[in-house]
Coordinates of C-alpha atoms (C1' of nucleotides) in Angstrom, one line a residue:
Chain A
M1452 CA 91.8 95.6 115.7
F1453 CA 88.9 97.5 114.4
L1454 CA 88.0 95.3 111.8
T1455 CA 84.4 93.9 112.0
V1456 CA 82.0 91.7 109.3
D1457 CA 78.4 91.6 109.2
S1458 CA 76.9 88.3 108.1
E1459 CA 73.7 90.3 107.2
D1460 CA 75.8 92.1 104.8
K1461 CA 75.5 91.5 101.2
R1462 CA 79.0 92.1 100.4
P1463 CA 81.3 89.1 100.6
L1464 CA 83.2 88.4 103.8
Y1465 CA 86.5 88.9 102.0
Q1466 CA 85.4 92.3 100.5
Q1467 CA 83.8 93.7 104.0
I1468 CA 87.7 93.0 105.0
V1469 CA 88.9 94.8 102.0
D1470 CA 86.7 98.0 102.7
G1471 CA 87.4 98.2 106.5
V1472 CA 91.0 98.4 106.1
K1473 CA 90.5 100.7 103.2
A1474 CA 88.2 102.7 105.3
L1475 CA 91.1 102.7 108.3
I1476 CA 93.9 104.0 105.5
A1477 CA 91.4 106.7 104.4
S1478 CA 90.7 107.8 107.9
G1479 CA 94.5 107.9 108.7
E1480 CA 94.1 105.2 111.3
L1481 CA 96.6 103.4 109.5
R1482 CA 99.5 105.1 107.9
E1483 CA 102.2 104.1 105.5
G1484 CA 104.8 101.5 107.0
M1485 CA 102.5 100.5 109.8
G1486 CA 101.7 96.7 110.1
L1487 CA 98.3 95.2 109.6
P1488 CA 97.3 92.5 111.6
S1489 CA 98.6 88.7 110.7
V1490 CA 96.0 86.5 108.8
R1491 CA 95.8 84.2 111.4
Q1492 CA 95.0 86.9 114.0
V1493 CA 92.0 88.7 112.1
A1494 CA 90.6 85.2 111.3
G1495 CA 90.8 84.4 114.7
D1496 CA 89.1 87.4 115.9
L1497 CA 86.6 87.7 113.6
G1498 CA 85.9 83.8 113.8
V1499 CA 86.3 83.4 109.5
N1500 CA 88.4 81.1 108.0
L1501 CA 92.3 82.0 107.4
N1502 CA 91.9 81.7 103.8
T1503 CA 89.3 84.1 103.6
I1504 CA 91.7 86.8 105.3
A1505 CA 94.3 85.9 102.8
V1506 CA 92.1 86.4 99.7
A1507 CA 91.4 90.2 101.5
Y1508 CA 94.7 90.5 101.9
R1509 CA 95.8 89.4 98.4
Q1510 CA 93.4 92.1 96.9
L1511 CA 94.6 94.7 98.6
Q1512 CA 97.9 94.1 98.0
A1513 CA 96.9 93.7 94.0
E1514 CA 95.3 96.9 94.7
G1515 CA 98.7 98.5 95.8
L1516 CA 97.5 99.7 99.2
V1517 CA 99.8 97.1 100.8
H1518 CA 102.8 95.3 100.4
V1519 CA 103.4 91.8 101.9
R1520 CA 107.1 90.7 102.9
H1521 CA 106.7 87.2 102.9
G1522 CA 107.8 85.8 106.3
A1523 CA 107.3 88.9 107.9
G1524 CA 103.9 90.8 107.6
T1525 CA 102.1 92.8 105.6
V1526 CA 102.5 96.4 106.0
V1527 CA 100.8 99.3 104.3
S1528 CA 102.2 100.9 101.2
S1529 CA 103.4 104.0 100.2
R1530 CA 100.4 105.6 97.9
H1531 CA 102.3 106.7 94.3
G1532 CA 100.6 105.2 91.3
R1533 CA 97.2 105.1 92.9
E1534 CA 95.8 107.2 90.1
V1535 CA 92.1 106.1 89.9
E1536 CA 89.7 106.9 86.9
E1537 CA 87.4 109.7 87.9
E1538 CA 84.7 107.5 86.2
E1539 CA 85.5 104.8 88.5
L1540 CA 84.9 107.0 91.6
R1541 CA 81.7 108.6 90.6
K1542 CA 79.8 105.4 90.2
P1543 CA 79.4 104.3 93.3
L1544 CA 78.8 108.3 94.4
R1545 CA 76.0 108.4 92.1
S1546 CA 74.7 105.3 93.2
A1547 CA 74.7 106.1 96.7
L1548 CA 73.0 109.3 95.9
T1549 CA 70.4 107.9 93.8
Q1550 CA 69.5 106.1 96.8
L1551 CA 69.4 109.0 99.0
I1552 CA 66.9 110.9 96.8
L1553 CA 64.7 108.0 96.6
G1554 CA 64.9 107.8 100.5
G1555 CA 63.4 111.1 100.2
R1556 CA 66.4 113.4 101.5
S1557 CA 66.4 116.7 99.8
D1558 CA 69.7 118.1 98.3
R1559 CA 70.3 120.2 101.3
E1560 CA 70.0 117.1 103.6
I1561 CA 72.4 114.9 101.4
V1562 CA 74.9 117.4 101.5
T1563 CA 74.8 118.0 105.4
A1564 CA 75.0 114.0 105.6
V1565 CA 77.9 113.9 103.0
R1566 CA 79.9 116.2 105.4
R1567 CA 78.8 114.7 108.5
E1568 CA 80.3 111.4 107.0
L1569 CA 83.2 113.1 106.0
K1570 CA 84.0 114.4 109.0
L1571 CA 83.4 111.2 111.0
L1572 CA 85.9 109.3 108.5
H1573 CA 88.5 111.8 109.3
E1574 CA 88.1 112.0 113.1
R1575 CA 88.6 108.2 113.7
G1576 CA 92.4 108.9 112.2
G1577 CA 93.0 111.1 115.4
S1578 CA 96.2 113.1 115.5
R1579 CA 97.2 112.8 111.7
Chain B
M115 CA 62.9 103.8 77.1
F116 CA 66.5 104.9 78.6
L117 CA 67.3 101.8 80.1
T118 CA 71.2 100.6 78.9
V119 CA 73.1 97.6 80.4
D120 CA 76.7 97.2 80.0
S121 CA 78.2 93.7 79.9
E122 CA 81.6 94.9 81.2
D123 CA 79.8 96.4 84.3
K124 CA 80.7 94.4 87.4
R125 CA 76.9 94.4 88.5
P126 CA 74.8 91.5 87.4
L127 CA 72.4 92.1 84.7
Y128 CA 69.3 92.6 86.5
Q129 CA 71.0 94.7 89.2
Q130 CA 72.0 97.3 86.2
I131 CA 68.3 97.3 85.1
V132 CA 67.4 98.1 89.1
D133 CA 69.6 100.5 89.2
G134 CA 68.5 102.4 85.7
V135 CA 64.9 102.2 86.8
K136 CA 65.5 103.7 90.5
A137 CA 67.9 106.6 88.8
L138 CA 64.8 107.1 86.3
I139 CA 62.4 107.7 89.3
A140 CA 64.7 109.5 91.3
S141 CA 65.2 112.1 88.6
G142 CA 61.5 112.2 88.1
E143 CA 61.8 111.0 84.7
L144 CA 59.3 108.0 85.7
R145 CA 56.6 109.6 88.1
E146 CA 53.9 107.9 90.4
G147 CA 51.4 106.0 88.2
M148 CA 53.5 105.6 85.3
G149 CA 54.1 102.4 83.7
L150 CA 57.2 100.7 82.8
P151 CA 57.8 99.1 79.6
S152 CA 57.0 95.6 79.3
V153 CA 59.1 92.5 80.5
R154 CA 59.3 91.4 76.9
Q155 CA 59.7 94.7 75.4
V156 CA 62.9 95.5 77.6
A157 CA 64.2 92.2 77.1
G158 CA 63.9 92.4 73.1
D159 CA 65.7 96.1 73.2
L160 CA 68.5 95.5 74.9
G161 CA 69.1 91.9 74.1
V162 CA 68.5 90.3 77.6
N163 CA 66.9 87.0 78.6
L164 CA 63.3 87.7 79.9
N165 CA 64.2 86.1 83.0
T166 CA 66.7 88.3 84.1
I167 CA 64.2 91.2 83.3
A168 CA 61.8 89.6 85.6
V169 CA 64.0 89.2 88.2
A170 CA 64.9 92.9 88.3
Y171 CA 60.8 93.7 88.3
R172 CA 60.7 91.3 91.0
Q173 CA 63.0 93.3 92.8
L174 CA 61.7 96.7 92.3
Q175 CA 58.4 95.2 93.5
A176 CA 59.8 93.8 96.6
E177 CA 61.5 97.1 97.5
G178 CA 58.1 98.9 96.9
L179 CA 59.0 101.1 94.0
V180 CA 56.6 99.5 91.6
H181 CA 53.5 97.6 91.7
V182 CA 51.7 95.2 89.2
R183 CA 48.4 96.5 88.1
H184 CA 46.9 93.5 86.9
G185 CA 46.0 93.5 83.3
A186 CA 48.1 96.7 83.0
G187 CA 51.8 96.1 83.5
T188 CA 53.6 97.3 86.1
V189 CA 53.5 100.9 87.3
V190 CA 55.3 103.3 89.6
S191 CA 54.3 103.1 93.2
S192 CA 53.7 106.5 95.5
R193 CA 56.5 107.1 97.5
H194 CA 54.8 106.5 101.0
G195 CA 55.5 103.6 103.0
R196 CA 59.2 103.5 101.8
E197 CA 60.6 104.3 104.8
V198 CA 64.3 103.2 104.6
E199 CA 66.6 102.6 107.0
E200 CA 69.0 105.4 107.6
E201 CA 71.6 103.0 108.0
E202 CA 70.8 101.4 105.1
L203 CA 71.3 104.6 103.2
R204 CA 74.6 105.5 105.0
K205 CA 76.4 102.4 104.0
P206 CA 77.1 103.1 100.6
L207 CA 77.6 106.7 101.0
R208 CA 80.4 106.1 103.4
S209 CA 81.8 103.5 101.1
A210 CA 81.4 105.7 98.4
L211 CA 83.2 108.6 100.1
T212 CA 86.1 106.3 101.2
Q213 CA 87.0 105.6 97.9
L214 CA 87.3 109.3 97.0
I215 CA 89.2 109.8 99.6
L216 CA 91.5 107.1 98.8
G217 CA 91.5 108.4 95.5
G218 CA 93.5 111.8 96.9
R219 CA 90.4 114.1 96.5
S220 CA 90.0 116.9 99.3
D221 CA 86.7 117.4 101.5
R222 CA 86.2 120.2 99.3
E223 CA 86.5 118.7 96.0
I224 CA 84.3 115.8 97.3
V225 CA 81.3 118.1 98.6
T226 CA 81.7 119.8 94.6
A227 CA 81.5 116.8 93.4
V228 CA 78.3 115.5 95.3
R229 CA 76.7 118.9 94.3
R230 CA 77.6 118.5 90.4
E231 CA 76.2 114.8 90.8
L232 CA 73.2 115.7 92.5
K233 CA 72.3 118.4 89.6
L234 CA 72.8 116.2 86.9
L235 CA 70.7 113.6 88.3
H236 CA 68.0 116.2 88.7
E237 CA 68.3 117.5 85.6
R238 CA 67.4 114.4 83.4
G239 CA 63.4 114.7 85.2
G240 CA 62.6 118.0 83.5
S241 CA 59.9 119.8 85.4
R242 CA 59.8 117.6 88.4
Chain C
M872 CA 129.6 95.8 97.2
F873 CA 127.0 96.2 94.5
L874 CA 124.2 94.2 96.0
T875 CA 120.8 95.6 96.6
V876 CA 117.7 94.6 98.2
D877 CA 114.3 96.1 97.7
S878 CA 111.6 95.2 100.4
E879 CA 109.0 96.3 97.5
D880 CA 110.0 93.6 95.1
K881 CA 108.0 90.6 94.6
R882 CA 111.0 88.2 94.7
P883 CA 112.2 86.9 98.2
L884 CA 115.2 88.5 99.5
Y885 CA 117.6 85.6 99.1
Q886 CA 116.3 85.4 95.6
Q887 CA 117.4 88.9 95.0
I888 CA 120.6 88.1 96.5
V889 CA 121.2 85.3 94.3
D890 CA 120.0 87.3 91.2
G891 CA 122.4 90.1 92.3
V892 CA 125.6 87.8 92.3
K893 CA 124.4 86.3 89.2
A894 CA 124.1 89.2 87.4
L895 CA 127.6 90.6 88.9
I896 CA 129.0 87.2 87.5
A897 CA 127.5 87.7 84.1
S898 CA 128.3 91.3 83.8
G899 CA 132.5 90.1 84.2
E900 CA 132.5 92.2 87.3
L901 CA 133.1 89.3 89.4
R902 CA 135.4 86.8 87.8
E903 CA 137.0 83.4 88.4
G904 CA 138.5 83.0 91.6
M905 CA 137.4 86.3 93.0
G906 CA 135.8 86.2 96.5
L907 CA 132.4 87.1 97.7
P908 CA 132.1 89.2 100.8
S909 CA 131.3 87.1 103.6
V910 CA 127.6 86.5 104.8
R911 CA 128.1 88.2 107.9
Q912 CA 129.1 91.4 106.0
V913 CA 126.7 91.5 103.5
A914 CA 123.5 90.9 106.1
G915 CA 125.3 93.7 108.1
D916 CA 125.4 96.2 104.9
L917 CA 122.2 95.0 103.7
G918 CA 120.4 95.1 107.4
V919 CA 119.2 91.5 106.5
N920 CA 119.4 88.4 108.8
L921 CA 122.4 86.0 108.5
N922 CA 120.1 83.4 107.4
T923 CA 118.8 84.7 104.7
I924 CA 122.2 85.6 102.7
A925 CA 123.4 82.4 103.9
V926 CA 120.5 80.7 101.8
A927 CA 121.3 82.7 99.2
Y928 CA 125.0 81.7 98.8
R929 CA 123.8 77.8 99.1
Q930 CA 122.0 78.2 96.6
L931 CA 124.4 79.5 94.5
Q932 CA 126.7 76.8 95.6
A933 CA 124.2 74.5 94.5
E934 CA 123.7 75.7 91.2
G935 CA 127.9 75.4 91.0
L936 CA 128.4 79.2 90.1
V937 CA 130.5 79.4 93.4
H938 CA 132.4 76.9 95.8
V939 CA 133.6 77.4 99.2
R940 CA 137.5 77.3 99.8
H941 CA 137.9 76.2 103.6
G942 CA 139.3 79.1 105.3
A943 CA 139.2 81.2 102.4
G944 CA 135.5 82.0 102.3
T945 CA 133.4 81.8 99.1
V946 CA 134.5 82.2 95.9
V947 CA 133.4 82.2 91.9
S948 CA 134.0 79.0 90.2
S949 CA 135.1 78.5 86.8
R950 CA 132.7 78.2 84.5
H951 CA 133.1 74.6 83.2
G952 CA 130.6 72.3 84.0
R953 CA 127.6 74.1 84.3
E954 CA 125.5 72.6 81.4
V955 CA 122.1 74.5 81.7
E956 CA 119.8 73.0 79.9
E957 CA 118.6 74.7 76.7
E958 CA 114.7 74.5 77.8
E959 CA 115.8 75.9 81.2
L960 CA 116.9 79.0 79.6
R961 CA 114.2 79.3 77.5
K962 CA 111.3 79.3 79.7
P963 CA 112.1 82.4 81.3
L964 CA 112.9 83.9 78.1
R965 CA 109.6 83.0 76.7
S966 CA 107.8 84.3 79.5
A967 CA 109.8 87.6 79.3
L968 CA 108.6 87.8 75.8
T969 CA 105.2 87.1 75.8
Q970 CA 104.9 90.1 78.3
L971 CA 106.6 92.3 76.0
I972 CA 103.9 91.1 73.3
L973 CA 101.2 91.9 75.8
G974 CA 102.4 95.2 76.4
G975 CA 101.8 96.0 72.7
R976 CA 105.5 96.2 71.8
S977 CA 106.9 95.3 68.1
D978 CA 108.9 92.5 67.6
R979 CA 111.5 95.4 66.3
E980 CA 111.1 97.3 69.4
I981 CA 112.0 94.1 71.7
V982 CA 114.8 92.9 69.5
T983 CA 115.8 96.5 70.1
A984 CA 115.1 96.3 73.9
V985 CA 117.2 93.0 74.0
R986 CA 120.0 95.0 72.4
R987 CA 120.0 97.7 74.8
E988 CA 119.7 95.0 78.0
L989 CA 122.6 93.1 76.4
K990 CA 124.8 96.0 76.2
L991 CA 123.8 97.5 79.7
L992 CA 124.5 94.1 80.9
H993 CA 127.9 94.0 79.8
E994 CA 129.1 97.6 80.2
R995 CA 129.2 97.3 83.9
G996 CA 131.7 94.7 84.2
G997 CA 134.7 96.6 82.7
S998 CA 137.4 95.0 80.4
R999 CA 136.0 91.5 80.6
Chain D
M1282 CA 92.3 73.8 74.8
F1283 CA 96.2 73.9 74.7
L1284 CA 96.9 75.1 78.1
T1285 CA 99.1 72.5 80.0
V1286 CA 100.5 72.3 83.5
D1287 CA 103.9 70.9 85.4
S1288 CA 104.5 69.9 88.4
E1289 CA 108.0 70.3 88.1
D1290 CA 107.5 73.7 87.4
K1291 CA 108.6 75.8 90.6
R1292 CA 105.7 78.4 89.6
P1293 CA 102.5 77.7 91.4
L1294 CA 100.0 76.1 89.4
Y1295 CA 97.7 79.1 89.3
Q1296 CA 100.1 80.9 87.8
Q1297 CA 101.0 78.9 85.2
I1298 CA 97.7 78.7 83.9
V1299 CA 97.6 82.2 84.2
D1300 CA 101.2 82.2 82.5
G1301 CA 99.7 79.9 79.9
V1302 CA 96.2 82.0 78.9
K1303 CA 98.6 85.1 78.3
A1304 CA 100.8 83.0 76.0
L1305 CA 97.8 82.2 74.0
I1306 CA 96.4 85.7 73.9
A1307 CA 100.1 87.1 73.1
S1308 CA 100.3 84.4 70.1
G1309 CA 96.5 85.9 68.5
E1310 CA 95.4 82.0 69.4
L1311 CA 92.9 83.8 71.8
R1312 CA 91.0 87.1 70.4
E1313 CA 89.2 89.6 71.8
G1314 CA 85.7 88.3 72.4
M1315 CA 86.7 84.5 72.5
G1316 CA 85.5 82.4 75.6
L1317 CA 87.7 80.7 77.4
P1318 CA 86.8 77.3 78.4
S1319 CA 85.1 76.8 81.8
V1320 CA 86.6 76.5 85.3
R1321 CA 85.3 73.0 85.6
Q1322 CA 86.5 71.8 82.3
V1323 CA 90.0 73.2 82.4
A1324 CA 90.1 71.5 86.4
G1325 CA 89.1 68.5 85.1
D1326 CA 91.4 68.1 81.7
L1327 CA 94.3 69.2 83.9
G1328 CA 93.4 67.1 86.9
V1329 CA 93.4 70.1 89.3
N1330 CA 91.3 71.6 91.8
L1331 CA 88.5 73.8 90.6
N1332 CA 89.4 76.4 93.2
T1333 CA 93.1 76.5 91.8
I1334 CA 91.6 77.4 88.3
A1335 CA 89.3 80.1 89.7
V1336 CA 92.1 81.8 91.3
A1337 CA 93.8 82.2 88.0
Y1338 CA 90.9 83.2 85.8
R1339 CA 90.5 86.1 89.0
Q1340 CA 93.7 87.1 88.2
L1341 CA 93.7 87.0 84.8
Q1342 CA 90.1 89.4 85.4
A1343 CA 92.2 91.7 87.5
E1344 CA 94.5 92.4 85.2
G1345 CA 92.0 93.2 82.9
L1346 CA 92.8 90.7 80.5
V1347 CA 89.7 88.7 80.6
H1348 CA 86.0 89.5 81.7
V1349 CA 83.7 87.3 83.5
R1350 CA 80.0 87.5 82.9
H1351 CA 78.7 85.8 85.7
G1352 CA 76.4 82.7 84.6
A1353 CA 77.8 83.1 81.2
G1354 CA 81.4 82.3 80.9
T1355 CA 85.0 84.0 80.9
V1356 CA 85.7 85.8 77.7
V1357 CA 89.1 87.7 76.3
S1358 CA 88.3 91.6 76.9
S1359 CA 89.4 94.3 74.4
R1360 CA 92.8 95.6 75.6
H1361 CA 92.8 99.2 76.2
G1362 CA 94.3 100.6 79.8
R1363 CA 96.9 97.9 79.5
E1364 CA 99.6 100.4 80.1
V1365 CA 102.4 98.2 81.4
E1366 CA 105.1 100.1 83.3
E1367 CA 108.4 99.7 81.0
E1368 CA 110.4 98.9 84.2
E1369 CA 107.9 96.2 84.9
L1370 CA 108.5 94.4 81.6
R1371 CA 112.3 94.7 81.8
K1372 CA 112.6 93.4 84.9
P1373 CA 112.0 89.5 83.9
L1374 CA 113.8 90.4 80.3
R1375 CA 117.0 91.3 82.4
S1376 CA 116.9 88.5 84.5
A1377 CA 116.5 86.4 81.5
L1378 CA 119.5 87.2 79.7
T1379 CA 121.5 87.1 82.4
Q1380 CA 120.7 83.5 82.7
L1381 CA 121.7 83.2 79.1
I1382 CA 124.8 84.9 79.4
L1383 CA 125.7 82.9 82.5
G1384 CA 124.7 79.7 80.2
G1385 CA 127.7 80.9 78.3
R1386 CA 125.7 81.9 75.1
S1387 CA 127.3 84.8 73.5
D1388 CA 124.7 88.0 72.2
R1389 CA 124.6 86.9 68.9
E1390 CA 123.3 83.7 69.8
I1391 CA 121.1 85.0 72.4
V1392 CA 119.4 87.7 69.6
T1393 CA 118.8 84.8 67.5
A1394 CA 117.3 82.6 70.0
V1395 CA 114.5 86.0 70.6
R1396 CA 114.2 86.0 66.9
R1397 CA 113.2 82.6 67.1
E1398 CA 111.2 82.3 70.2
L1399 CA 109.2 85.8 68.7
K1400 CA 108.2 83.7 65.8
L1401 CA 107.4 80.9 67.3
L1402 CA 105.0 82.9 70.0
H1403 CA 103.4 84.4 66.6
E1404 CA 103.4 81.0 64.6
R1405 CA 100.8 79.7 66.8
G1406 CA 98.5 82.1 66.1
G1407 CA 97.6 81.2 62.6
S1408 CA 95.6 83.7 60.6
R1409 CA 95.9 86.4 62.9
Chain E
dG298 C1' 75.2 75.2 82.9
dT299 C1' 78.6 79.3 84.6
dG300 C1' 81.8 81.7 87.9
dG301 C1' 81.6 83.0 93.2
dT302 C1' 82.3 82.5 98.3
dC303 C1' 83.6 79.8 102.0
dT304 C1' 85.0 76.4 104.9
dA305 C1' 88.7 72.9 106.9
dG306 C1' 92.6 71.3 106.7
dA307 C1' 97.2 70.4 104.8
dC308 C1' 102.1 71.6 103.7
dC309 C1' 105.3 74.8 102.0
dA310 C1' 108.7 79.1 101.6
dC311 C1' 110.4 82.9 103.8
dG312 C1' 112.7 85.3 107.8
Chain F
dG792 C1' 106.4 83.4 113.6
dT793 C1' 104.7 84.8 108.7
dG794 C1' 102.1 84.7 104.0
dG795 C1' 101.2 81.1 100.0
dT796 C1' 99.4 77.3 97.6
dC797 C1' 96.2 73.3 97.0
dT798 C1' 92.7 70.2 98.0
dA799 C1' 87.8 68.7 98.8
dG800 C1' 83.7 69.8 99.5
dA801 C1' 79.6 72.7 100.1
dC802 C1' 76.4 76.5 99.0
dC803 C1' 75.2 80.6 96.5
dA804 C1' 74.1 83.7 92.8
dC805 C1' 73.6 84.5 87.6
dC806 C1' 71.6 83.5 83.1

DNA sequence: GTGGTCTAGACCACG
DNA sequence: GTGGTCTAGACCACC
């Protein structure tokens, strides 16, 4: 699988997993009905504890992105009811933009960067 | 001052202060050489522990955004020397965009939202 | 048969079968002496592993709701002898009511909902 | 505090804690803004592991019933946005009622029991 | 002091 | 085989 963790990253390990899976879903690389690798396999691949991965999967489940069939693995859910509050989405955007401005980027540069990132995020999904 | 804290926010208090000051600088509301209110005053205004504010100021100082002029309190630094790593800036952007995609927003909607936020962030700063 | 399973349901598959049969008995749709469909047939109909159905039937048998007549399959038992502990019944009731209260429902609304559900549960059973 | 766990109970320990806190909130015994006992204290009182309680508190937080101020404890949230899906509430009700019917209770007895439980659930809240 | 994260390792439930 | 729960014990972040 295409998940990575970085011990330098400030986010907790389990959150990195959550974000990684979210990114894979957002890009279309993981689609509805597809199975996620097992907790044990991810734990082995990344060299982290079983429980840590289990926590990540549980959070994904709680957010409705995946559902678990107990002895049978974890699969990507159909995404109905994912009505995220507008404000909830805007807060991280605002924060990221603030940092870019502080980094000296002009508005034009920022918009260009946004377009580039969007393209990258979609590209990995392939034949979508 | 125009700083606020929200106990419902998931970020720690000190981080909210840091982000708030960053936003004020990014918008131009706080410019080079301008003084920040004293730790004591902010703590009093917000009803927060002195230590919490001190931690926030220390982090701003560590990031090179402000410096302490002895006897004169904390002032906003010049922007030189703050070369933030490109990757460091891109990570939160990517994360914010991922959430927007998962929230069902199209690329066009996202770019529009980015422009709107940029405008809002600048507006507060006035003549800049 | 009128049993269904839902892979999105949080309950394990075998429990869904158990609950389904219980509901059929409670509504009168299945009465004393009537036969249940064979394990093999249910498994085929629902596209579920044989073992899973067998586990469900075993639990129903352990609870005294059905018994096995050799050569004749599984049949619904008479109700005698199934003295369920009062406390055992009250626990799930209390839990369900707690959730309704937390959901903002008033006592009157709850009682009304209870009556409606009772009616629905009986209706399916016909002449009873 | 008035939380108990029962090793005979089929629910996992952490779920019993969650349900217990929910019941306390539903009854009004725990009101908005009131603090929950610390993870360590509950763990000590009940003789279970720290992590188990932490998992329970995290779930309560995820459901929006409490919010956590990192170094400062856990408090009951104001309850806006607790729009639970009607179906989500009805499922446990239906299941509980089914069991009561199977236990031989008549509809009248059941409604009476419901009223009694509702009264009990509210009574513990006192001056509400 | 508070809660959060992580590890190691055990045992259970499900399919 | 899958995921779920629990324990014991460690270390970190926040206030």
